[in-house]
Tab-separated table of C-alpha atoms and ligand atoms in Angstrom:
chain	number	residue	atom	x	y	z
A	9	HIS	CA	0.000	0.000	0.000
A	10	SER	CA	1.669	3.200	-1.142
A	11	LEU	CA	0.927	6.893	-0.879
A	12	ASN	CA	0.625	7.186	-4.662
A	13	TYR	CA	-1.991	4.447	-4.666
A	14	GLU	CA	-3.872	6.269	-1.915
A	15	VAL	CA	-3.788	9.634	-3.670
A	16	LEU	CA	-4.874	8.147	-7.001
A	17	SER	CA	-7.711	6.163	-5.484
A	18	ARG	CA	-9.051	9.264	-3.745
A	19	ARG	CA	-8.929	11.070	-7.062
A	20	ILE	CA	-10.970	8.343	-8.715
A	21	PHE	CA	-13.486	8.347	-5.880
A	22	ASN	CA	-13.853	12.081	-6.301
A	23	GLN	CA	-14.365	11.635	-10.040
A	24	ILE	CA	-17.159	9.115	-9.441
A	25	ARG	CA	-18.858	11.688	-7.202
A	26	GLU	CA	-18.333	14.532	-9.628
A	27	MET	CA	-19.801	12.415	-12.442
A	28	TRP	CA	-23.035	12.238	-10.498
A	29	PHE	CA	-23.074	15.981	-9.765
A	30	LEU	CA	-22.451	16.732	-13.437
A	31	ILE	CA	-24.877	14.294	-15.051
A	32	SER	CA	-27.717	14.791	-12.575
A	33	SER	CA	-27.589	18.563	-12.781
A	34	GLN	CA	-27.466	18.519	-16.589
A	35	VAL	CA	-30.493	16.223	-16.664
A	36	LYS	CA	-32.410	18.515	-14.307
A	37	ARG	CA	-31.569	21.452	-16.526
A	38	MET	CA	-33.246	19.671	-19.437
A	39	LYS	CA	-36.588	19.750	-17.675
A	40	ASN	CA	-37.494	23.068	-19.251
A	41	ILE	CA	-36.097	22.206	-22.648
A	42	VAL	CA	-37.307	18.669	-23.369
A	43	PRO	CA	-41.051	18.143	-23.963
A	44	LYS	CA	-42.816	16.251	-21.165
A	45	PRO	CA	-43.112	12.705	-22.610
A	46	GLY	CA	-39.465	12.795	-23.634
A	47	TYR	CA	-38.440	14.067	-20.253
A	48	GLU	CA	-39.793	10.959	-18.599
A	49	ASP	CA	-37.327	8.908	-20.650
A	50	VAL	CA	-34.608	11.258	-19.534
A	51	LEU	CA	-35.561	10.683	-15.904
A	52	ASN	CA	-35.475	6.931	-16.432
A	53	PHE	CA	-32.040	7.295	-17.920
A	54	LEU	CA	-30.953	9.309	-14.892
A	55	ASP	CA	-32.147	6.619	-12.509
A	56	THR	CA	-30.282	3.942	-14.452
A	57	TYR	CA	-27.208	6.091	-14.394
A	58	ARG	CA	-27.696	6.707	-10.674
A	59	GLU	CA	-27.616	2.996	-10.041
A	60	LEU	CA	-24.506	2.497	-12.163
A	61	ASN	CA	-22.790	5.385	-10.424
A	62	GLN	CA	-23.655	4.049	-6.971
A	63	ILE	CA	-22.606	0.495	-7.812
A	64	THR	CA	-19.299	1.804	-9.121
A	65	GLU	CA	-18.794	3.841	-5.964
A	66	ARG	CA	-19.658	0.868	-3.783
A	67	ASP	CA	-17.356	-1.538	-5.600
A	68	PHE	CA	-14.624	1.022	-5.582
A	69	GLU	CA	-14.947	1.452	-1.819
A	70	GLU	CA	-14.668	-2.289	-1.445
A	71	LEU	CA	-11.653	-2.472	-3.724
A	72	VAL	CA	-9.666	0.131	-1.804
A	73	SER	CA	-10.344	-1.519	1.535
A	74	MET	CA	-9.367	-5.043	0.435
A	75	ASP	CA	-6.384	-7.068	1.656
A	76	SER	CA	-6.467	-5.701	5.218
A	77	VAL	CA	-5.956	-2.135	4.013
A	78	SER	CA	-8.793	-1.010	6.302
A	79	GLU	CA	-7.189	-2.649	9.309
A	80	TYR	CA	-3.880	-1.071	8.449
A	81	LYS	CA	-5.508	2.366	8.169
A	82	ASP	CA	-7.439	1.944	11.409
A	83	SER	CA	-4.342	1.058	13.359
A	84	LEU	CA	-2.291	3.876	11.819
A	85	ALA	CA	-5.053	6.379	12.608
A	86	LEU	CA	-5.244	5.185	16.193
A	87	GLU	CA	-1.503	5.308	16.615
A	88	LEU	CA	-1.315	8.858	15.279
A	89	SER	CA	-4.251	9.995	17.357
A	90	ASN	CA	-2.536	8.668	20.476
A	91	ILE	CA	0.631	10.563	19.589
A	92	VAL	CA	-1.257	13.819	19.037
A	93	GLN	CA	-3.419	13.464	22.165
A	94	LYS	CA	-0.285	12.891	24.200
A	95	ARG	CA	1.395	15.927	22.698
A	96	ILE	CA	-1.581	18.119	23.494
A	97	PHE	CA	-1.771	16.673	26.988
A	98	THR	CA	1.907	17.478	27.552
A	99	LEU	CA	1.385	21.047	26.402
A	100	GLN	CA	-1.718	21.497	28.542
A	101	ASN	CA	-0.171	20.049	31.691
A	102	PRO	CA	3.255	21.629	32.087
A	103	LYS	CA	5.515	20.693	35.006
A	104	SER	CA	5.288	24.215	36.336
A	105	CYS	CA	2.402	26.494	35.544
A	106	ASP	CA	4.359	29.397	37.017
A	107	THR	CA	7.005	29.270	34.337
A	108	ALA	CA	5.036	27.813	31.389
A	109	LYS	CA	4.121	30.049	28.470
A	110	LYS	CA	0.377	30.467	28.349
A	111	LEU	CA	-2.357	31.684	26.054
A	112	VAL	CA	-5.699	32.935	27.329
A	113	CYS	CA	-8.791	32.356	25.211
A	114	SER	CA	-11.941	34.272	26.151
A	115	LEU	CA	-15.281	32.652	25.616
A	116	ASN	CA	-17.021	35.995	25.200
A	117	LYS	CA	-17.220	36.227	21.416
A	118	GLY	CA	-20.664	37.628	20.619
A	119	CYS	CA	-21.891	34.785	18.466
A	120	GLY	CA	-23.443	31.316	18.618
A	121	TYR	CA	-22.057	28.157	20.219
A	122	GLY	CA	-20.472	26.767	17.051
A	123	CYS	CA	-18.805	30.087	16.372
A	124	GLN	CA	-17.548	30.318	19.956
A	125	MET	CA	-16.165	26.775	19.892
A	126	HIS	CA	-14.417	27.521	16.623
A	127	HIS	CA	-12.897	30.517	18.377
A	128	VAL	CA	-11.580	28.183	21.097
A	129	LEU	CA	-10.277	25.761	18.452
A	130	TYR	CA	-8.445	28.592	16.718
A	131	CYS	CA	-6.956	29.625	20.096
A	132	PHE	CA	-5.893	26.027	20.610
A	133	ILE	CA	-4.132	25.875	17.237
A	134	VAL	CA	-2.287	29.126	17.931
A	135	ALA	CA	-1.387	27.954	21.455
A	136	TYR	CA	-0.067	24.658	20.101
A	137	SER	CA	1.834	26.405	17.307
A	138	THR	CA	3.568	28.734	19.755
A	139	GLY	CA	4.208	26.182	22.506
A	140	ARG	CA	1.734	27.750	24.922
A	141	THR	CA	-0.663	26.158	27.364
A	142	MET	CA	-4.202	27.256	26.508
A	143	ILE	CA	-6.394	28.527	29.322
A	144	ILE	CA	-10.092	29.143	28.709
A	145	ASP	CA	-11.562	32.199	30.399
A	146	SER	CA	-15.298	31.530	30.376
A	147	SER	CA	-16.358	34.348	32.699
A	148	GLY	CA	-19.340	36.154	31.205
A	149	TRP	CA	-20.156	33.311	28.808
A	150	ARG	CA	-23.443	34.261	27.180
A	151	TYR	CA	-24.698	30.647	27.141
A	152	SER	CA	-24.014	29.872	30.785
A	153	SER	CA	-22.881	31.707	33.892
A	154	LYS	CA	-21.672	28.343	35.151
A	155	GLY	CA	-18.778	28.451	32.755
A	156	TRP	CA	-16.784	25.910	30.756
A	157	ASP	CA	-15.987	23.606	33.669
A	158	ALA	CA	-19.662	22.895	34.335
A	159	TYR	CA	-19.946	21.233	30.934
A	160	PHE	CA	-16.497	19.995	29.985
A	161	GLU	CA	-13.427	18.634	31.711
A	162	SER	CA	-10.805	21.295	32.337
A	163	VAL	CA	-8.433	21.681	29.440
A	164	THR	CA	-5.450	22.425	31.675
A	165	SER	CA	-4.145	22.171	35.200
A	166	CYS	CA	-3.016	25.829	34.994
A	167	LYS	CA	-5.390	28.461	36.277
A	168	ASP	CA	-3.686	31.767	36.788
A	169	PHE	CA	-3.839	34.166	33.841
A	170	GLN	CA	-3.961	37.626	35.388
A	171	GLU	CA	-0.869	38.945	33.648
A	172	ALA	CA	-1.996	38.360	30.065
A	173	LYS	CA	-0.721	40.799	27.427
A	174	GLU	CA	-2.560	41.252	24.149
A	175	TRP	CA	-1.162	39.259	21.217
A	176	GLY	CA	1.049	41.355	18.935
A	177	TYR	CA	4.342	41.382	17.064
A	178	ASP	CA	6.187	41.072	20.390
A	179	HIS	CA	4.096	38.058	21.507
A	180	ALA	CA	7.160	35.835	21.915
A	181	SER	CA	8.501	38.054	24.692
A	182	HIS	CA	5.389	37.696	26.862
A	183	GLN	CA	4.819	34.763	29.182
A	184	VAL	CA	1.038	35.041	28.993
A	185	VAL	CA	-0.809	36.340	25.947
A	186	HIS	CA	-4.477	36.886	25.217
A	187	LEU	CA	-5.804	36.284	21.716
A	188	PRO	CA	-8.146	38.606	19.810
A	189	ILE	CA	-10.792	37.182	17.481
A	190	VAL	CA	-9.285	35.587	14.394
A	191	ASP	CA	-10.080	38.495	12.049
A	192	ALA	CA	-7.973	40.801	14.231
A	193	LEU	CA	-4.972	38.497	14.594
A	194	PHE	CA	-1.670	40.149	13.641
A	195	PRO	CA	0.802	38.663	13.092
A	196	ARG	CA	-0.669	35.363	11.951
A	197	PRO	CA	1.356	32.223	12.630
A	198	SER	CA	2.076	30.156	9.518
A	199	GLN	CA	0.380	27.190	11.209
A	200	MET	CA	-3.088	28.778	10.956
A	201	PRO	CA	-5.842	26.596	9.410
A	202	GLN	CA	-5.807	24.668	7.195
A	203	ALA	CA	-2.142	23.931	7.894
A	204	VAL	CA	-1.137	20.406	8.875
A	205	PRO	CA	1.978	19.268	10.763
A	206	LYS	CA	4.885	18.267	8.562
A	207	ASP	CA	6.111	15.372	10.685
A	208	LEU	CA	2.724	13.602	10.516
A	209	PHE	CA	1.421	14.696	7.130
A	210	ASP	CA	2.440	11.726	4.984
A	211	GLN	CA	1.024	9.328	7.542
A	212	ILE	CA	-2.276	11.207	7.877
A	213	ARG	CA	-2.633	11.134	4.092
A	214	MET	CA	-2.382	7.361	4.152
A	215	PHE	CA	-5.769	7.065	5.857
A	216	HIS	CA	-7.558	10.404	5.659
A	217	GLY	CA	-9.037	12.251	2.688
A	218	HIS	CA	-8.808	15.708	4.250
A	219	PRO	CA	-5.777	15.870	6.545
A	220	PHE	CA	-6.688	19.214	8.107
A	221	VAL	CA	-10.099	17.921	9.143
A	222	TRP	CA	-8.378	15.012	10.877
A	223	TRP	CA	-5.991	17.476	12.556
A	224	ILE	CA	-8.749	19.794	13.818
A	225	GLY	CA	-10.683	16.694	14.868
A	226	GLN	CA	-7.816	15.851	17.211
A	227	PHE	CA	-8.214	19.213	18.938
A	228	CYS	CA	-11.962	18.570	19.208
A	229	LYS	CA	-11.205	15.187	20.734
A	230	TYR	CA	-9.093	16.813	23.411
A	231	LEU	CA	-11.403	19.752	23.997
A	232	PHE	CA	-14.885	18.279	24.112
A	233	LYS	CA	-14.723	15.830	26.956
A	234	TYR	CA	-18.121	16.093	28.573
A	235	LYS	CA	-18.637	16.065	32.316
A	236	PRO	CA	-20.211	12.739	33.440
A	237	ASP	CA	-23.686	14.256	33.977
A	238	LEU	CA	-23.753	15.752	30.506
A	239	GLN	CA	-22.378	12.580	28.960
A	240	ARG	CA	-25.128	10.583	30.658
A	241	GLU	CA	-27.755	13.046	29.473
A	242	ILE	CA	-26.605	12.672	25.858
A	243	THR	CA	-26.431	8.890	26.079
A	244	GLU	CA	-29.938	8.743	27.503
A	245	LYS	CA	-31.263	11.135	24.919
A	246	LYS	CA	-29.918	8.931	22.131
A	247	LYS	CA	-31.468	5.895	23.703
A	248	ALA	CA	-34.838	7.571	24.142
A	249	LEU	CA	-34.782	8.697	20.512
A	250	GLY	CA	-34.053	5.166	19.325
A	251	PHE	CA	-30.783	6.211	17.736
A	252	LYS	CA	-29.463	3.352	15.633
A	253	SER	CA	-27.501	2.829	12.432
A	254	PRO	CA	-28.278	3.227	9.574
A	255	ILE	CA	-29.037	6.831	10.267
A	256	VAL	CA	-28.540	10.068	8.370
A	257	GLY	CA	-28.078	13.347	10.254
A	258	VAL	CA	-29.783	16.371	8.770
A	259	GLN	CA	-29.139	19.811	10.193
A	260	ILE	CA	-31.311	22.598	8.896
A	261	ARG	CA	-30.151	26.074	9.814
A	262	ARG	CA	-32.892	28.644	9.476
A	263	THR	CA	-34.092	31.680	11.521
A	264	ASP	CA	-31.504	34.466	11.836
A	265	LYS	CA	-29.078	32.901	9.345
A	266	ILE	CA	-31.323	33.146	6.305
A	267	ASN	CA	-30.522	35.870	3.773
A	268	LEU	CA	-27.853	37.325	6.046
A	269	GLU	CA	-25.265	34.580	5.998
A	270	ALA	CA	-26.878	31.798	3.987
A	271	ALA	CA	-29.635	31.094	1.485
A	272	TYR	CA	-32.871	29.295	2.317
A	273	HIS	CA	-32.895	25.611	1.439
A	274	ASP	CA	-36.097	23.675	1.225
A	275	ILE	CA	-36.375	20.399	3.140
A	276	ASP	CA	-36.548	18.577	-0.208
A	277	GLU	CA	-32.985	19.621	-0.973
A	278	TYR	CA	-31.750	17.847	2.149
A	279	MET	CA	-33.973	14.809	1.632
A	280	TYR	CA	-32.685	14.406	-1.910
A	281	TRP	CA	-29.309	13.336	-0.467
A	282	VAL	CA	-30.909	11.211	2.227
A	283	ASP	CA	-32.871	9.366	-0.455
A	284	LEU	CA	-29.692	8.772	-2.485
A	285	TYR	CA	-27.909	7.497	0.597
A	286	TYR	CA	-30.564	4.885	1.278
A	287	LYS	CA	-30.793	3.918	-2.394
A	288	LYS	CA	-27.079	3.203	-2.394
A	289	LEU	CA	-27.297	1.294	0.849
A	290	ALA	CA	-30.165	-0.816	-0.519
A	291	ILE	CA	-27.944	-2.046	-3.359
A	292	SER	CA	-25.865	-4.101	-0.972
A	293	LYS	CA	-27.677	-4.291	2.368
A	294	SER	CA	-31.074	-4.868	3.816
A	295	PHE	CA	-32.084	-2.625	6.672
A	296	ASP	CA	-35.153	-2.166	8.834
A	297	LYS	CA	-35.879	1.542	8.544
A	298	LYS	CA	-34.776	4.693	6.815
A	299	ARG	CA	-33.826	6.716	9.892
A	300	VAL	CA	-33.099	10.433	9.894
A	301	PHE	CA	-31.965	12.480	12.856
A	302	ILE	CA	-33.066	16.089	12.351
A	303	ALA	CA	-31.574	19.075	14.158
A	304	SER	CA	-32.686	22.613	13.533
A	305	ASP	CA	-33.274	26.006	15.082
A	306	ASP	CA	-36.731	25.955	13.534
A	307	THR	CA	-39.438	23.736	15.076
A	308	SER	CA	-41.559	23.652	11.950
A	309	VAL	CA	-38.916	21.658	10.100
A	310	LEU	CA	-39.702	18.408	11.885
A	311	ILE	CA	-43.446	18.743	11.365
A	312	GLU	CA	-42.959	19.389	7.662
A	313	ALA	CA	-40.509	16.500	7.298
A	314	LYS	CA	-42.861	14.002	8.916
A	315	LYS	CA	-45.766	15.116	6.773
A	316	LYS	CA	-43.874	15.122	3.489
A	317	TYR	CA	-41.809	11.981	4.003
A	318	PRO	CA	-43.936	9.381	5.793
A	319	GLU	CA	-41.698	6.506	4.657
A	320	TYR	CA	-38.887	7.770	6.893
A	321	GLU	CA	-38.488	7.590	10.629
A	322	PHE	CA	-37.550	11.008	11.948
A	323	LEU	CA	-35.774	11.336	15.247
A	324	SER	CA	-35.546	14.768	16.747
A	325	ASP	CA	-35.327	16.560	20.007
A	326	SER	CA	-38.086	19.047	19.311
A	327	GLY	CA	-37.706	20.597	22.754
A	328	VAL	CA	-34.261	21.589	21.625
A	329	SER	CA	-35.523	23.403	18.548
A	330	GLU	CA	-37.706	25.557	20.761
A	331	SER	CA	-34.722	26.733	22.820
A	332	ALA	CA	-32.522	27.020	19.743
A	333	LYS	CA	-34.698	29.823	18.378
A	334	VAL	CA	-33.124	33.263	18.380
A	335	SER	CA	-35.370	34.573	21.161
A	336	ARG	CA	-34.364	31.836	23.599
A	337	ARG	CA	-30.920	31.035	22.345
A	338	TYR	CA	-28.515	32.110	25.066
A	339	SER	CA	-29.356	29.946	28.040
A	340	ASP	CA	-28.217	26.765	29.744
A	341	GLU	CA	-31.194	24.959	28.257
A	342	SER	CA	-30.261	25.986	24.752
A	343	LEU	CA	-26.627	25.061	25.416
A	344	HIS	CA	-27.585	21.525	26.459
A	345	GLY	CA	-29.623	21.318	23.278
A	346	VAL	CA	-26.968	22.450	20.849
A	347	ILE	CA	-24.252	20.331	22.472
A	348	SER	CA	-26.370	17.198	22.239
A	349	ASP	CA	-27.562	17.977	18.710
A	350	ILE	CA	-23.971	18.391	17.512
A	351	GLU	CA	-22.850	15.264	19.331
A	352	ILE	CA	-25.681	13.162	17.896
A	353	LEU	CA	-25.144	14.560	14.381
A	354	SER	CA	-21.485	13.579	14.679
A	355	ASP	CA	-22.526	9.982	15.365
A	356	THR	CA	-24.620	9.553	12.226
A	357	ASP	CA	-23.510	7.697	9.090
A	358	LEU	CA	-23.889	10.727	6.835
A	359	LEU	CA	-24.258	14.415	7.627
A	360	VAL	CA	-26.483	16.474	5.329
A	361	CYS	CA	-26.346	20.182	6.068
A	362	THR	CA	-24.919	23.525	5.009
A	363	PHE	CA	-21.239	24.084	5.750
A	364	SER	CA	-22.024	27.785	6.012
A	365	SER	CA	-23.331	26.846	9.471
A	366	GLN	CA	-20.782	26.458	12.239
A	367	VAL	CA	-23.053	23.922	13.937
A	368	CYS	CA	-22.816	21.740	10.850
A	369	ARG	CA	-19.050	22.153	10.476
A	370	MET	CA	-18.505	21.341	14.130
A	371	ALA	CA	-20.525	18.148	13.869
A	372	TYR	CA	-18.376	17.197	10.862
A	373	GLU	CA	-15.135	17.945	12.717
A	374	ILE	CA	-16.176	15.895	15.737
A	375	MET	CA	-17.386	13.122	13.439
A	376	ASN	CA	-13.897	12.975	11.967
A	377	SER	CA	-12.365	12.528	15.407
A	378	LYS	CA	-14.428	9.338	15.800
A	379	HIS	CA	-13.574	7.565	12.558
A	380	THR	CA	-10.420	6.646	10.714
A	381	ASP	CA	-11.717	8.682	7.774
A	382	ALA	CA	-15.108	10.378	7.721
A	383	SER	CA	-13.993	13.002	5.225
A	384	GLN	CA	-16.648	11.846	2.745
A	385	HIS	CA	-19.473	11.394	5.246
A	386	PHE	CA	-21.106	14.706	4.420
A	387	ARG	CA	-23.190	16.504	1.817
A	388	SER	CA	-23.118	20.267	2.109
A	389	LEU	CA	-25.813	22.167	0.260
A	390	ASP	CA	-23.639	25.233	0.014
A	391	ASP	CA	-19.992	25.765	0.962
A	392	ILE	CA	-17.101	23.364	0.799
A	393	TYR	CA	-15.463	22.778	4.171
A	394	TYR	CA	-13.597	25.758	5.615
A	395	PHE	CA	-12.327	27.005	8.938
A	396	GLY	CA	-13.291	30.608	9.730
A	397	GLY	CA	-10.321	32.951	9.270
A	398	GLN	CA	-8.321	30.352	7.359
A	399	GLN	CA	-5.506	31.168	4.938
A	400	GLU	CA	-6.416	30.971	1.275
A	401	HIS	CA	-7.465	27.439	0.301
A	402	LYS	CA	-5.214	26.657	-2.634
A	403	THR	CA	-5.686	23.953	-5.233
A	404	ARG	CA	-3.626	22.756	-8.182
A	405	VAL	CA	-4.851	22.029	-11.696
A	406	ILE	CA	-4.354	18.348	-12.546
A	407	TRP	CA	-6.000	18.287	-15.989
A	408	PRO	CA	-5.861	20.985	-18.674
A	409	HIS	CA	-9.046	22.797	-19.620
A	410	THR	CA	-10.235	24.913	-22.512
A	411	ALA	CA	-12.865	27.396	-21.416
A	412	LYS	CA	-16.367	26.715	-22.736
A	413	GLY	CA	-17.923	30.144	-22.651
A	414	ARG	CA	-16.927	33.388	-20.984
A	415	SER	CA	-17.604	32.357	-17.421
A	416	GLU	CA	-15.011	29.564	-17.570
A	417	LEU	CA	-11.248	29.670	-17.121
A	418	ASP	CA	-8.547	28.229	-19.379
A	419	LEU	CA	-6.381	25.963	-17.257
A	420	ARG	CA	-2.917	24.485	-17.583
A	421	VAL	CA	-1.670	21.604	-15.483
A	422	GLY	CA	0.056	22.984	-12.410
A	423	ASP	CA	-1.838	26.296	-12.329
A	424	VAL	CA	-2.722	27.414	-8.823
A	425	ILE	CA	-6.341	28.253	-8.030
A	426	GLY	CA	-7.698	29.701	-4.806
A	427	ILE	CA	-10.926	27.757	-4.486
A	428	ALA	CA	-14.086	29.708	-3.702
A	429	GLY	CA	-16.616	26.890	-3.866
A	430	ASN	CA	-18.010	23.833	-5.536
A	431	HIS	CA	-21.389	24.316	-7.166
A	432	TRP	CA	-22.062	20.578	-6.814
A	433	ASN	CA	-23.095	20.470	-10.451
A	434	GLY	CA	-19.734	19.485	-11.871
A	435	GLN	CA	-18.347	22.985	-11.685
A	436	ALA	CA	-16.218	24.782	-9.158
A	437	LYS	CA	-15.326	28.423	-8.855
A	438	GLY	CA	-12.003	29.942	-7.988
A	439	LEU	CA	-9.313	32.542	-8.499
A	440	LEU	CA	-6.658	31.646	-11.061
A	441	HIS	CA	-3.488	33.045	-9.513
A	442	SER	CA	-1.491	33.587	-12.688
A	443	LEU	CA	-4.129	35.892	-14.215
A	444	GLN	CA	-5.805	37.029	-10.985
A	445	LYS	CA	-9.051	36.056	-12.682
A	446	THR	CA	-12.075	34.414	-11.080
A	447	GLY	CA	-14.097	31.896	-13.051
A	448	LEU	CA	-15.636	28.448	-13.355
A	449	PHE	CA	-14.006	25.161	-14.322
A	450	PRO	CA	-14.758	21.434	-13.956
A	451	ALA	CA	-14.420	20.538	-10.283
A	452	TYR	CA	-12.621	17.253	-11.053
A	453	LYS	CA	-9.699	19.053	-12.682
A	454	ILE	CA	-8.189	20.321	-9.445
A	455	GLU	CA	-6.663	18.850	-6.315
A	456	ASP	CA	-5.941	20.398	-2.903
A	457	ILE	CA	-2.542	21.872	-2.230
A	458	HIS	CA	-1.965	20.994	1.404
A	459	ASP	CA	-0.419	23.651	3.561
A	460	VAL	CA	2.253	21.623	5.332
A	461	GLU	CA	3.985	23.463	8.167
A	462	GLU	CA	6.409	22.764	10.983
A	463	PHE	CA	4.642	22.629	14.340
A	464	PRO	CA	6.723	22.529	17.510
A	465	VAL	CA	6.440	19.251	19.400
A	466	PRO	CA	5.598	19.793	23.088
A	467	LYS	CA	8.339	18.385	25.301
A	468	GLU	CA	7.770	16.565	28.533
B	2	LIG	P1	-24.206	29.299	12.679
B	2	LIG	O1	-24.829	30.625	12.977
B	2	LIG	O2	-25.167	28.312	12.135
B	2	LIG	O3	-22.963	29.431	11.842
B	2	LIG	O4	-23.730	28.624	14.048
B	2	LIG	P2	-23.517	29.219	15.495
B	2	LIG	O5	-23.326	28.057	16.391
B	2	LIG	O6	-22.446	30.235	15.500
B	2	LIG	O7	-24.870	29.943	15.912
B	2	LIG	C1	-26.099	29.332	15.803
B	2	LIG	C2	-26.716	29.016	17.140
B	2	LIG	O8	-28.092	28.773	16.920
B	2	LIG	C3	-26.189	27.744	17.759
B	2	LIG	O9	-25.056	27.902	18.528
B	2	LIG	C4	-27.393	27.267	18.550
B	2	LIG	O10	-27.503	27.973	19.758
B	2	LIG	C5	-28.535	27.634	17.607
B	2	LIG	N1	-28.745	26.560	16.631
B	2	LIG	C6	-28.597	26.629	15.292
B	2	LIG	N2	-28.859	25.441	14.715
B	2	LIG	C7	-29.163	24.586	15.701
B	2	LIG	C8	-29.525	23.202	15.740
B	2	LIG	O11	-29.594	22.494	14.723
B	2	LIG	N3	-29.768	22.673	16.960
B	2	LIG	C9	-29.689	23.406	18.110
B	2	LIG	N4	-29.947	22.814	19.271
B	2	LIG	N5	-29.358	24.705	18.103
B	2	LIG	C10	-29.087	25.286	16.921
């Protein structure tokens, strides 16, 4: 099993996916062009193609996990996770808190839970990159006056952080620094997302399709260790819901997000992917029920889903949706709700949501800390994965392209493109560096350029 084999097989898997995005969206486009009787034939063709595409994907998944490759990947992933957890532990529990370099992260960012936790994760990355022990200051937390330690295990044995100086160009000369929000961070360490550590990179690539997501997942794994009461509450909630595989997690972000930060997506758009998931599963397995766990900040979503899709079993904590609404959002009750929703979403077999939502991205990150490789266990209706405040996400052209129409870019192999998004219809959009021109191109003609950086290794 070699790295080249791994990289090529991931490329092929991606091409199988992109074939579906391309063909299905072209067929849907024909709806207004082809007369009705003819269009029915077209739909039949699409369903035949769907089956072929899914069988190919399935067989391909089996092929790449043959000959104990899965076992090899699982054990490598576990080994690496143990190394990273130990490194973080060492950093977070220095021999002497009095002399250790520290970084204070305030939990007072004026935004939602997912956004706040991403702030903590960003603090953690900067702390790790600069050899500092991270301390969370949760005084004045808008979700709970009880603070971080009422919900999660302490992240460090160090407590004292009175002498913190604001992060700046002289940060290295201060023993304790306090971080601003990511948009106001100057200077920015080179290890900012989506950078991955050089000494582990080639090994991570052997088992994971998106090395940064694995890396951030390791910080989630360290950070989100629930207190026993909360853990019990989540476990009982899952049991009461009848949580069981196969299960798809759908998160529908509505209320205050719509038209400000994201577009409205109808429930049908989410269920389209759920339906495809179960169709693929049915090719090779029999299962009792088509289960869907729904999380949302809008109570009406569950009612609509049940009415429109009676053949599915919907699991949802509707009490949570009530407290997730904007008017009741910042409370302990709402906090319990969003924590358990994210945790349960992260335990599903497939996550269908919008990556523009931090709740959705967090569930995906945590999901990836629980599997050897869950990088493909998602369908985002909008953005590709990103980490707020990240450096430019660069990709490299792997196949040449001649622009078809004015909106497309001409591409040469090796060109660098800053990716802006995937339209999930075969096309992606990005900024071609050489011409500083933004345009469209086939999504399967590019590949990520990983930002590989040196990270200091915490010493015992
Ligand atoms: P974003 O606004 O979707 O990017 O995510 P944030 O986490 O920053 O803010 C949204 C907040 O709304 C969350 O933290 C929750 O308090 C609430 N919320 C949004 N979606 C859900 C959901 O699916 N379940 C629950 N329980 N709360 C949600």
